[in-house]
mmCIF file of C-alpha atoms and ligand atoms in Angstrom:
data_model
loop_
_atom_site.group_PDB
_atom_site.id
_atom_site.type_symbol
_atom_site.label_atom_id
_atom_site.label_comp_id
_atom_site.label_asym_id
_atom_site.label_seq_id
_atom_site.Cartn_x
_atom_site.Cartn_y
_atom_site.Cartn_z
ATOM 1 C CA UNK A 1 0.000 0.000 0.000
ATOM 2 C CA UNK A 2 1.153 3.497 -1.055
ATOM 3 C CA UNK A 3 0.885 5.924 2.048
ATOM 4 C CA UNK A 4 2.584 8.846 0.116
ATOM 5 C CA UNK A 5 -1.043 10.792 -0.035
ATOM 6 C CA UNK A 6 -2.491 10.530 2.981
ATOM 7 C CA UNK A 7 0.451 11.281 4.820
ATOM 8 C CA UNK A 8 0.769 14.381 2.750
ATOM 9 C CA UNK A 9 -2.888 15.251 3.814
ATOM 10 C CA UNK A 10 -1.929 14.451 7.252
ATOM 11 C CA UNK A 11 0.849 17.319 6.894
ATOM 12 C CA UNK A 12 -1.802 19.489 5.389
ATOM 13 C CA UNK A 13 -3.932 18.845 8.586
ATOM 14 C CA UNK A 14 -1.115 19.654 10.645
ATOM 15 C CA UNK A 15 -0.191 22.920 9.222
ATOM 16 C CA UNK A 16 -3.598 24.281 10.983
ATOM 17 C CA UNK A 17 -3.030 22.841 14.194
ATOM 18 C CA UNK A 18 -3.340 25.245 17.135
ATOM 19 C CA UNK A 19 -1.101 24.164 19.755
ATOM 20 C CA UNK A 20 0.046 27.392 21.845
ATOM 21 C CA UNK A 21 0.013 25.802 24.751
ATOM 22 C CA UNK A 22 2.128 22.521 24.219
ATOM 23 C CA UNK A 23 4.221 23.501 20.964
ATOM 24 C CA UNK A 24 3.054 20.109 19.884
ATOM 25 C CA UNK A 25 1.647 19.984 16.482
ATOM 26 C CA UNK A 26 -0.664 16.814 15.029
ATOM 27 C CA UNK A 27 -2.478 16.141 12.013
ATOM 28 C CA UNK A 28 -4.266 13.775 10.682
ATOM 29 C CA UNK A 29 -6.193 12.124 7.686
ATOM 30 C CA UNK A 30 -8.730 10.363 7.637
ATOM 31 C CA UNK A 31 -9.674 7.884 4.612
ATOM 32 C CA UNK A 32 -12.547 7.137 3.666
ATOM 33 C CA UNK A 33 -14.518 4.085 1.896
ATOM 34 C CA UNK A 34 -15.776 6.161 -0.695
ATOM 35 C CA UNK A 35 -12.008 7.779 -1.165
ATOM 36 C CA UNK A 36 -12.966 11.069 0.591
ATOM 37 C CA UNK A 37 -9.807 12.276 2.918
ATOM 38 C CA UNK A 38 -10.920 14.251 6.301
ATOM 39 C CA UNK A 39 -7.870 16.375 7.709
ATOM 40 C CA UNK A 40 -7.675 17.458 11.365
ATOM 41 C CA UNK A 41 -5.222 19.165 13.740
ATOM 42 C CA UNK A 42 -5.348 19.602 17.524
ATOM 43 C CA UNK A 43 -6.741 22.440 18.509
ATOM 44 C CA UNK A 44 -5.909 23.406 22.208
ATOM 45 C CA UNK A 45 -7.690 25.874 24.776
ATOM 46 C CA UNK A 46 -6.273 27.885 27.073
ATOM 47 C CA UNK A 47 -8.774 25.997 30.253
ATOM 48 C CA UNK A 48 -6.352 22.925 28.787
ATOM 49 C CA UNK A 49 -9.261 19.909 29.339
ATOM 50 C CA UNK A 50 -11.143 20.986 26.212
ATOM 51 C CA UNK A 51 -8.206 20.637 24.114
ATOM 52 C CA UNK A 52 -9.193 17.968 21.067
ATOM 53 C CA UNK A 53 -6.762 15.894 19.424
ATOM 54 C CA UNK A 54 -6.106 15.944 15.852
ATOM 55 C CA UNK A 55 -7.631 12.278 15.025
ATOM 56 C CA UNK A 56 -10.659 13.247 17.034
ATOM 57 C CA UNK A 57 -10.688 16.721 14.911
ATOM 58 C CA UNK A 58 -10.889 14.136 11.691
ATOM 59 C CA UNK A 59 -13.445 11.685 13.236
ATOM 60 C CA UNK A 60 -15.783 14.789 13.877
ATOM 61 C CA UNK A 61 -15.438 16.517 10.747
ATOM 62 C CA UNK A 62 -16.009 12.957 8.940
ATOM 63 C CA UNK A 63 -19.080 11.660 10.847
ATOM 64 C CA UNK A 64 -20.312 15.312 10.587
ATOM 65 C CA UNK A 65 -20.492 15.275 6.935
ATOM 66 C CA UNK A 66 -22.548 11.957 7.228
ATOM 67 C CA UNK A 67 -19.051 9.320 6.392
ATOM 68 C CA UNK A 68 -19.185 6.320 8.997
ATOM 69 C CA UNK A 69 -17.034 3.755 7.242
ATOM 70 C CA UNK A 70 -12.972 3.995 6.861
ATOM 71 C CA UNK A 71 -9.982 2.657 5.797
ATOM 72 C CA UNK A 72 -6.876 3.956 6.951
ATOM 73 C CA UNK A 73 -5.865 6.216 9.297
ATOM 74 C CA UNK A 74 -2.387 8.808 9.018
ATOM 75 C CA UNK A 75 -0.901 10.423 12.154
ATOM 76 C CA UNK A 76 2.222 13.201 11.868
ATOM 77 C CA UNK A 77 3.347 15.716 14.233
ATOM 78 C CA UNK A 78 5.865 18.344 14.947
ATOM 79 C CA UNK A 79 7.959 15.760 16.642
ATOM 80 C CA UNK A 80 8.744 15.266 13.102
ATOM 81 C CA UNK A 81 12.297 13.326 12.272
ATOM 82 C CA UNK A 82 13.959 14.225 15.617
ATOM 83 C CA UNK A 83 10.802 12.944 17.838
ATOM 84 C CA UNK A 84 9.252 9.201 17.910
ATOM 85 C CA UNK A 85 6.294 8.539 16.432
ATOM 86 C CA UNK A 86 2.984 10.138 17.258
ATOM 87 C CA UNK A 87 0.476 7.489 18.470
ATOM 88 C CA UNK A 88 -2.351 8.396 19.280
ATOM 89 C CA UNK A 89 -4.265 8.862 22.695
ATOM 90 C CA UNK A 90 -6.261 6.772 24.984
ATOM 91 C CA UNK A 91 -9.651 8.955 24.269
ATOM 92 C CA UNK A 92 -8.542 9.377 20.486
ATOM 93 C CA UNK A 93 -8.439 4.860 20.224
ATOM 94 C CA UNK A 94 -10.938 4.546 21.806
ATOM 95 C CA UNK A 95 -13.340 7.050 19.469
ATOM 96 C CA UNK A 96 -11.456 5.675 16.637
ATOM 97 C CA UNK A 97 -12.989 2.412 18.117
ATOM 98 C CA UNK A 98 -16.508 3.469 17.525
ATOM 99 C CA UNK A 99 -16.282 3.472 13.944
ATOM 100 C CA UNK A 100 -13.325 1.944 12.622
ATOM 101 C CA UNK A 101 -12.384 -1.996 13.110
ATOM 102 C CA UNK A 102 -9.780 -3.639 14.673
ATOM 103 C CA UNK A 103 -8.381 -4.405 11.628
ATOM 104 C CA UNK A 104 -8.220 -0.701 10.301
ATOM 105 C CA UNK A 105 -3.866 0.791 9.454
ATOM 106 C CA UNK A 106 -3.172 3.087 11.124
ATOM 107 C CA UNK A 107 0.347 5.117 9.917
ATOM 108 C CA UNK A 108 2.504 6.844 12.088
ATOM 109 C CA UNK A 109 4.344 8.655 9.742
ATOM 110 C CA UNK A 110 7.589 10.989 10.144
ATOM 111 C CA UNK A 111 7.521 11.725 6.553
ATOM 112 C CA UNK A 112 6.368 9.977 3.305
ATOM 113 C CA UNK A 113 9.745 7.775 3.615
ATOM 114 C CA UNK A 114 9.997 6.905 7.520
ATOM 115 C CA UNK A 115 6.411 5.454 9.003
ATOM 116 C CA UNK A 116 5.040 2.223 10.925
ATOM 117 C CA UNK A 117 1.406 1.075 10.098
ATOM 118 C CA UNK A 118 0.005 -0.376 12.852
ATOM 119 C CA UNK A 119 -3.929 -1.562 13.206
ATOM 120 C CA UNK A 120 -6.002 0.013 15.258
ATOM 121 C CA UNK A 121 -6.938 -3.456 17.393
ATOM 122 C CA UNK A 122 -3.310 -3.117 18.448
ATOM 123 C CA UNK A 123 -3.290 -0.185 19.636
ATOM 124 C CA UNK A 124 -6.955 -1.000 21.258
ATOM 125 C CA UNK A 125 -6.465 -4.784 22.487
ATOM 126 C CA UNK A 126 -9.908 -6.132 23.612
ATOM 127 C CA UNK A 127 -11.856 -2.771 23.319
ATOM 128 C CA UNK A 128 -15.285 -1.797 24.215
ATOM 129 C CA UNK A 129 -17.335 -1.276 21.081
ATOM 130 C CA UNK A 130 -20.042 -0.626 19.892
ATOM 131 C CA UNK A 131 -21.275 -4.109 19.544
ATOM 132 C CA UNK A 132 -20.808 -5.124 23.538
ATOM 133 C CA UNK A 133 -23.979 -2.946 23.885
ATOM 134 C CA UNK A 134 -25.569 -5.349 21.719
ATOM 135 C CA UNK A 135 -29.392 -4.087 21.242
ATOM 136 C CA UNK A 136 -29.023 -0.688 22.994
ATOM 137 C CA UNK A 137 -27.244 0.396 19.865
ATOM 138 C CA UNK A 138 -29.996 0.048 17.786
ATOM 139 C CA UNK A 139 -32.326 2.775 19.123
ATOM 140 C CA UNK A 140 -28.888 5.532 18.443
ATOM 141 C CA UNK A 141 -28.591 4.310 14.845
HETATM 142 N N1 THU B 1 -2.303 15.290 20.593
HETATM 143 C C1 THU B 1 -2.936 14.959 19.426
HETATM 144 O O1 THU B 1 -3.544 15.830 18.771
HETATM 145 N N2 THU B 1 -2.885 13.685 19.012
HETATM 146 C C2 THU B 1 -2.120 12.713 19.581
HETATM 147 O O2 THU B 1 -2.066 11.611 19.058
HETATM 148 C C3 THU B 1 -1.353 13.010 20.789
HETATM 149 C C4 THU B 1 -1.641 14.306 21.423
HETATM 150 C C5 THU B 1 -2.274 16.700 20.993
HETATM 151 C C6 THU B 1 -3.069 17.080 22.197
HETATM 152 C C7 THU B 1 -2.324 18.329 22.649
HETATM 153 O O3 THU B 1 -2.802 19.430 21.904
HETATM 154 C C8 THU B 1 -0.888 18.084 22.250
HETATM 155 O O4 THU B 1 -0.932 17.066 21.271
HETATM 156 C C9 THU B 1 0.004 17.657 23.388
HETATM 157 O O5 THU B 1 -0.511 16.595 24.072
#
């Protein structure tokens, strides 16, 4: 699989992110089944806890537009080269979780060359979805 593109929109997310507070940039990109790519950043506040992530910025603008189903999942920050890769956060997985299966890639990228895919049930072993609640779900669809 060629990552080139969606890492690239994952850099184009990034270059909105509004981070004052840590100095730590994200993007992301989101891809759809249809093809679409959703781009987020973190955007932080100045209170701190309402600070979203820049996966959860891409979930939101996604489901928002009416897109439940996707494929892959890119992840850069300002760590960049010099800094490990960006994985994402406990709240971010487990969001990711509501929509995306276990078996979604997820790449942490440094640039286009330098990235690890990883699927999203490893970074969520044995998570809660949507399914454990079984008939409850139904009434929210
Ligand atoms: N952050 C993300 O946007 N995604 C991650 O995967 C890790 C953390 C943001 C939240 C906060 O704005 C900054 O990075 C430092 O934690």
């Amino acid at each position: 699989m060629n990552w080139d593109r969606l890492i690239e929109k994952a850099f184009e997310g990034m270059e909105k992110s509004y981070a004052p507070y840590s100095g730590f940039r994200v993007g992301a990109a989101l891809l759809a089944k249809d093809g679409e790519i959703y781009t987020g950043c973190n955007i932080e506040s100045c209170a701190y806890s309402p600070t979203i992530c820049a996966e959860r910025t891409a979930l939101a603008k996604a489901v928002s537009e009416g897109e439940r189903v996707f494929k892959a999942l890119a992840i850069v920050s300002s760590a960049g080269v010099d800094g490990g890769y960006t994985s994402p956060c406990g709240v971010c997985r487990q969001m990711l979780f509501e929509f995306c299966g276990e078996e979604m890639p997820v790449v942490l990228a440094k640039s286009k060359q330098d990235y690890q895919v990883v699927l999203l049930g490893e970074l969520l072993p044995r998570g809660f979805g949507p399914d454990k609640l079984g008939k409850e779900r139904a009434k929210c669809e």
